[in-house]
């Protein structure tokens, strides 16, 4: 006799120890309150710059950055996308990012800029990240592109 489907454990859960609350957290950051001390602001700025340039060139939908931006920051980002600030000219040219230059005016803020090469055209993208909310999540509060 076979066991009904509802009684069988899922393949990916076999041998897993149950979470004290009864289920596993969806994301590893869900269990971590805020950013650990000594967090590398340069790596954070570089990762965000890469994703931001993908949105500005049209390779990534802007909605994917919605939860990582404040309301004002998302408004600025959406207007840059509509205006085609980093619109690709002619053939599909993959953007090349230069080094990300960053500074921290305070422990909970990072301001950064990056040069973006699109074929023969060069652009600058600047943004500000701030730690916000009770969990201390980093959010983009301002974006500029030229």
PDB file of C-alpha atoms in Angstrom:
ATOM      1  CA  UNK A   1       0.000   0.000   0.000  1.00  0.00           C
ATOM      2  CA  UNK A   2       1.323   3.434  -0.862  1.00  0.00           C
ATOM      3  CA  UNK A   3       1.215   6.568   1.250  1.00  0.00           C
ATOM      4  CA  UNK A   4      -1.163   9.317   0.091  1.00  0.00           C
ATOM      5  CA  UNK A   5       0.546  12.276  -1.605  1.00  0.00           C
ATOM      6  CA  UNK A   6      -0.321  14.685   1.197  1.00  0.00           C
ATOM      7  CA  UNK A   7       1.501  12.507   3.736  1.00  0.00           C
ATOM      8  CA  UNK A   8       4.734  12.266   1.724  1.00  0.00           C
ATOM      9  CA  UNK A   9       7.448  14.809   2.508  1.00  0.00           C
ATOM     10  CA  UNK A  10       8.656  16.945  -0.377  1.00  0.00           C
ATOM     11  CA  UNK A  11      11.947  15.913  -1.934  1.00  0.00           C
ATOM     12  CA  UNK A  12      13.694  19.148  -0.996  1.00  0.00           C
ATOM     13  CA  UNK A  13      12.519  18.882   2.631  1.00  0.00           C
ATOM     14  CA  UNK A  14      13.639  15.308   3.312  1.00  0.00           C
ATOM     15  CA  UNK A  15      16.267  15.235   6.004  1.00  0.00           C
ATOM     16  CA  UNK A  16      15.925  18.957   6.702  1.00  0.00           C
ATOM     17  CA  UNK A  17      15.592  19.997  10.312  1.00  0.00           C
ATOM     18  CA  UNK A  18      12.407  21.975  10.929  1.00  0.00           C
ATOM     19  CA  UNK A  19      12.630  25.701  11.712  1.00  0.00           C
ATOM     20  CA  UNK A  20      11.562  26.574  15.291  1.00  0.00           C
ATOM     21  CA  UNK A  21       8.695  28.709  13.950  1.00  0.00           C
ATOM     22  CA  UNK A  22       7.492  25.817  11.809  1.00  0.00           C
ATOM     23  CA  UNK A  23       8.840  26.939   8.413  1.00  0.00           C
ATOM     24  CA  UNK A  24      12.052  28.077   6.820  1.00  0.00           C
ATOM     25  CA  UNK A  25      12.503  31.831   6.229  1.00  0.00           C
ATOM     26  CA  UNK A  26      12.074  32.833   2.568  1.00  0.00           C
ATOM     27  CA  UNK A  27      15.296  34.792   2.350  1.00  0.00           C
ATOM     28  CA  UNK A  28      18.506  34.614   4.412  1.00  0.00           C
ATOM     29  CA  UNK A  29      18.222  38.330   5.259  1.00  0.00           C
ATOM     30  CA  UNK A  30      14.817  37.702   6.824  1.00  0.00           C
ATOM     31  CA  UNK A  31      16.557  36.402   9.942  1.00  0.00           C
ATOM     32  CA  UNK A  32      19.188  39.160  10.091  1.00  0.00           C
ATOM     33  CA  UNK A  33      18.155  42.492  11.609  1.00  0.00           C
ATOM     34  CA  UNK A  34      20.050  45.100   9.585  1.00  0.00           C
ATOM     35  CA  UNK A  35      23.464  45.156   8.043  1.00  0.00           C
ATOM     36  CA  UNK A  36      26.322  43.515   9.934  1.00  0.00           C
ATOM     37  CA  UNK A  37      28.996  45.804  11.347  1.00  0.00           C
ATOM     38  CA  UNK A  38      31.872  46.316   8.930  1.00  0.00           C
ATOM     39  CA  UNK A  39      29.615  45.833   5.893  1.00  0.00           C
ATOM     40  CA  UNK A  40      31.500  46.697   2.738  1.00  0.00           C
ATOM     41  CA  UNK A  41      29.859  49.837   1.336  1.00  0.00           C
ATOM     42  CA  UNK A  42      32.006  49.632  -1.807  1.00  0.00           C
ATOM     43  CA  UNK A  43      30.651  46.167  -2.705  1.00  0.00           C
ATOM     44  CA  UNK A  44      27.096  47.324  -1.973  1.00  0.00           C
ATOM     45  CA  UNK A  45      27.500  50.368  -4.245  1.00  0.00           C
ATOM     46  CA  UNK A  46      29.050  48.256  -7.026  1.00  0.00           C
ATOM     47  CA  UNK A  47      26.214  45.694  -6.956  1.00  0.00           C
ATOM     48  CA  UNK A  48      23.563  48.393  -6.985  1.00  0.00           C
ATOM     49  CA  UNK A  49      25.328  50.326  -9.776  1.00  0.00           C
ATOM     50  CA  UNK A  50      25.293  47.223 -11.969  1.00  0.00           C
ATOM     51  CA  UNK A  51      21.556  46.673 -11.466  1.00  0.00           C
ATOM     52  CA  UNK A  52      20.795  50.386 -11.867  1.00  0.00           C
ATOM     53  CA  UNK A  53      22.610  50.542 -15.213  1.00  0.00           C
ATOM     54  CA  UNK A  54      20.715  47.451 -16.378  1.00  0.00           C
ATOM     55  CA  UNK A  55      17.445  49.269 -15.623  1.00  0.00           C
ATOM     56  CA  UNK A  56      18.571  52.500 -17.295  1.00  0.00           C
ATOM     57  CA  UNK A  57      19.636  50.675 -20.479  1.00  0.00           C
ATOM     58  CA  UNK A  58      16.419  48.642 -20.647  1.00  0.00           C
ATOM     59  CA  UNK A  59      17.989  45.249 -19.910  1.00  0.00           C
ATOM     60  CA  UNK A  60      16.053  44.931 -16.617  1.00  0.00           C
ATOM     61  CA  UNK A  61      12.524  46.165 -15.764  1.00  0.00           C
ATOM     62  CA  UNK A  62      12.501  49.128 -13.370  1.00  0.00           C
ATOM     63  CA  UNK A  63       9.988  47.364 -11.110  1.00  0.00           C
ATOM     64  CA  UNK A  64      12.739  45.000  -9.953  1.00  0.00           C
ATOM     65  CA  UNK A  65      14.383  47.894  -8.101  1.00  0.00           C
ATOM     66  CA  UNK A  66      11.151  49.187  -6.582  1.00  0.00           C
ATOM     67  CA  UNK A  67      11.707  47.636  -3.161  1.00  0.00           C
ATOM     68  CA  UNK A  68      15.294  48.895  -3.154  1.00  0.00           C
ATOM     69  CA  UNK A  69      14.356  52.542  -3.726  1.00  0.00           C
ATOM     70  CA  UNK A  70      12.496  55.172  -1.756  1.00  0.00           C
ATOM     71  CA  UNK A  71       9.422  56.792  -3.277  1.00  0.00           C
ATOM     72  CA  UNK A  72      11.420  59.852  -4.411  1.00  0.00           C
ATOM     73  CA  UNK A  73      14.263  57.681  -5.692  1.00  0.00           C
ATOM     74  CA  UNK A  74      11.906  55.510  -7.712  1.00  0.00           C
ATOM     75  CA  UNK A  75      10.255  58.599  -9.188  1.00  0.00           C
ATOM     76  CA  UNK A  76      13.651  59.873 -10.341  1.00  0.00           C
ATOM     77  CA  UNK A  77      14.555  56.449 -11.730  1.00  0.00           C
ATOM     78  CA  UNK A  78      11.264  56.131 -13.617  1.00  0.00           C
ATOM     79  CA  UNK A  79      11.657  59.578 -15.194  1.00  0.00           C
ATOM     80  CA  UNK A  80      15.226  58.713 -16.301  1.00  0.00           C
ATOM     81  CA  UNK A  81      13.975  55.482 -17.874  1.00  0.00           C
ATOM     82  CA  UNK A  82      11.152  57.318 -19.675  1.00  0.00           C
ATOM     83  CA  UNK A  83      13.573  59.969 -20.944  1.00  0.00           C
ATOM     84  CA  UNK A  84      15.969  57.265 -22.155  1.00  0.00           C
ATOM     85  CA  UNK A  85      18.939  58.613 -20.214  1.00  0.00           C
ATOM     86  CA  UNK A  86      21.142  55.643 -21.176  1.00  0.00           C
ATOM     87  CA  UNK A  87      19.369  54.635 -24.347  1.00  0.00           C
ATOM     88  CA  UNK A  88      21.430  52.332 -26.506  1.00  0.00           C
ATOM     89  CA  UNK A  89      22.304  53.816 -29.863  1.00  0.00           C
ATOM     90  CA  UNK A  90      21.892  51.585 -32.923  1.00  0.00           C
ATOM     91  CA  UNK A  91      23.071  48.012 -32.449  1.00  0.00           C
ATOM     92  CA  UNK A  92      22.704  46.341 -29.078  1.00  0.00           C
ATOM     93  CA  UNK A  93      25.863  47.403 -27.323  1.00  0.00           C
ATOM     94  CA  UNK A  94      26.530  45.949 -23.912  1.00  0.00           C
ATOM     95  CA  UNK A  95      27.267  48.660 -21.343  1.00  0.00           C
ATOM     96  CA  UNK A  96      30.691  48.643 -19.688  1.00  0.00           C
ATOM     97  CA  UNK A  97      30.936  50.012 -16.182  1.00  0.00           C
ATOM     98  CA  UNK A  98      34.038  51.761 -14.966  1.00  0.00           C
ATOM     99  CA  UNK A  99      35.135  51.666 -11.343  1.00  0.00           C
ATOM    100  CA  UNK A 100      32.507  52.749  -8.829  1.00  0.00           C
ATOM    101  CA  UNK A 101      33.612  55.795  -6.841  1.00  0.00           C
ATOM    102  CA  UNK A 102      31.902  56.006  -3.481  1.00  0.00           C
ATOM    103  CA  UNK A 103      32.033  57.902  -0.231  1.00  0.00           C
ATOM    104  CA  UNK A 104      30.124  57.672   3.017  1.00  0.00           C
ATOM    105  CA  UNK A 105      29.033  61.061   4.344  1.00  0.00           C
ATOM    106  CA  UNK A 106      27.581  59.216   7.363  1.00  0.00           C
ATOM    107  CA  UNK A 107      27.551  55.601   8.615  1.00  0.00           C
ATOM    108  CA  UNK A 108      24.043  55.048   7.227  1.00  0.00           C
ATOM    109  CA  UNK A 109      24.559  56.641   3.775  1.00  0.00           C
ATOM    110  CA  UNK A 110      26.673  55.965   0.682  1.00  0.00           C
ATOM    111  CA  UNK A 111      27.003  58.271  -2.319  1.00  0.00           C
ATOM    112  CA  UNK A 112      28.447  56.738  -5.476  1.00  0.00           C
ATOM    113  CA  UNK A 113      29.020  57.427  -9.144  1.00  0.00           C
ATOM    114  CA  UNK A 114      30.095  55.260 -12.066  1.00  0.00           C
ATOM    115  CA  UNK A 115      31.109  55.894 -15.660  1.00  0.00           C
ATOM    116  CA  UNK A 116      29.115  53.868 -18.189  1.00  0.00           C
ATOM    117  CA  UNK A 117      30.475  53.285 -21.701  1.00  0.00           C
ATOM    118  CA  UNK A 118      27.874  52.485 -24.363  1.00  0.00           C
ATOM    119  CA  UNK A 119      29.833  52.047 -27.562  1.00  0.00           C
ATOM    120  CA  UNK A 120      31.333  55.437 -28.360  1.00  0.00           C
ATOM    121  CA  UNK A 121      29.084  57.260 -25.881  1.00  0.00           C
ATOM    122  CA  UNK A 122      29.984  57.816 -22.240  1.00  0.00           C
ATOM    123  CA  UNK A 123      27.565  58.533 -19.405  1.00  0.00           C
ATOM    124  CA  UNK A 124      27.825  59.181 -15.674  1.00  0.00           C
ATOM    125  CA  UNK A 125      25.368  57.718 -13.184  1.00  0.00           C
ATOM    126  CA  UNK A 126      25.270  58.952  -9.588  1.00  0.00           C
ATOM    127  CA  UNK A 127      23.115  57.649  -6.747  1.00  0.00           C
ATOM    128  CA  UNK A 128      22.690  57.785  -2.988  1.00  0.00           C
ATOM    129  CA  UNK A 129      21.941  54.767  -0.789  1.00  0.00           C
ATOM    130  CA  UNK A 130      20.624  55.150   2.760  1.00  0.00           C
ATOM    131  CA  UNK A 131      19.791  52.662   5.485  1.00  0.00           C
ATOM    132  CA  UNK A 132      16.083  52.978   6.223  1.00  0.00           C
ATOM    133  CA  UNK A 133      13.359  51.328   8.223  1.00  0.00           C
ATOM    134  CA  UNK A 134      13.493  49.207  11.362  1.00  0.00           C
ATOM    135  CA  UNK A 135      15.404  46.429   9.559  1.00  0.00           C
ATOM    136  CA  UNK A 136      18.036  48.862   8.273  1.00  0.00           C
ATOM    137  CA  UNK A 137      17.542  47.930   4.600  1.00  0.00           C
ATOM    138  CA  UNK A 138      19.590  49.930   2.111  1.00  0.00           C
ATOM    139  CA  UNK A 139      17.452  51.985  -0.271  1.00  0.00           C
ATOM    140  CA  UNK A 140      18.310  54.282  -3.149  1.00  0.00           C
ATOM    141  CA  UNK A 141      17.041  57.777  -2.323  1.00  0.00           C
ATOM    142  CA  UNK A 142      18.399  59.739  -5.310  1.00  0.00           C
ATOM    143  CA  UNK A 143      19.522  58.963  -8.885  1.00  0.00           C
ATOM    144  CA  UNK A 144      21.056  61.121 -11.624  1.00  0.00           C
ATOM    145  CA  UNK A 145      22.331  60.170 -15.068  1.00  0.00           C
ATOM    146  CA  UNK A 146      24.012  62.309 -17.731  1.00  0.00           C
TER     147      UNK A 146
END
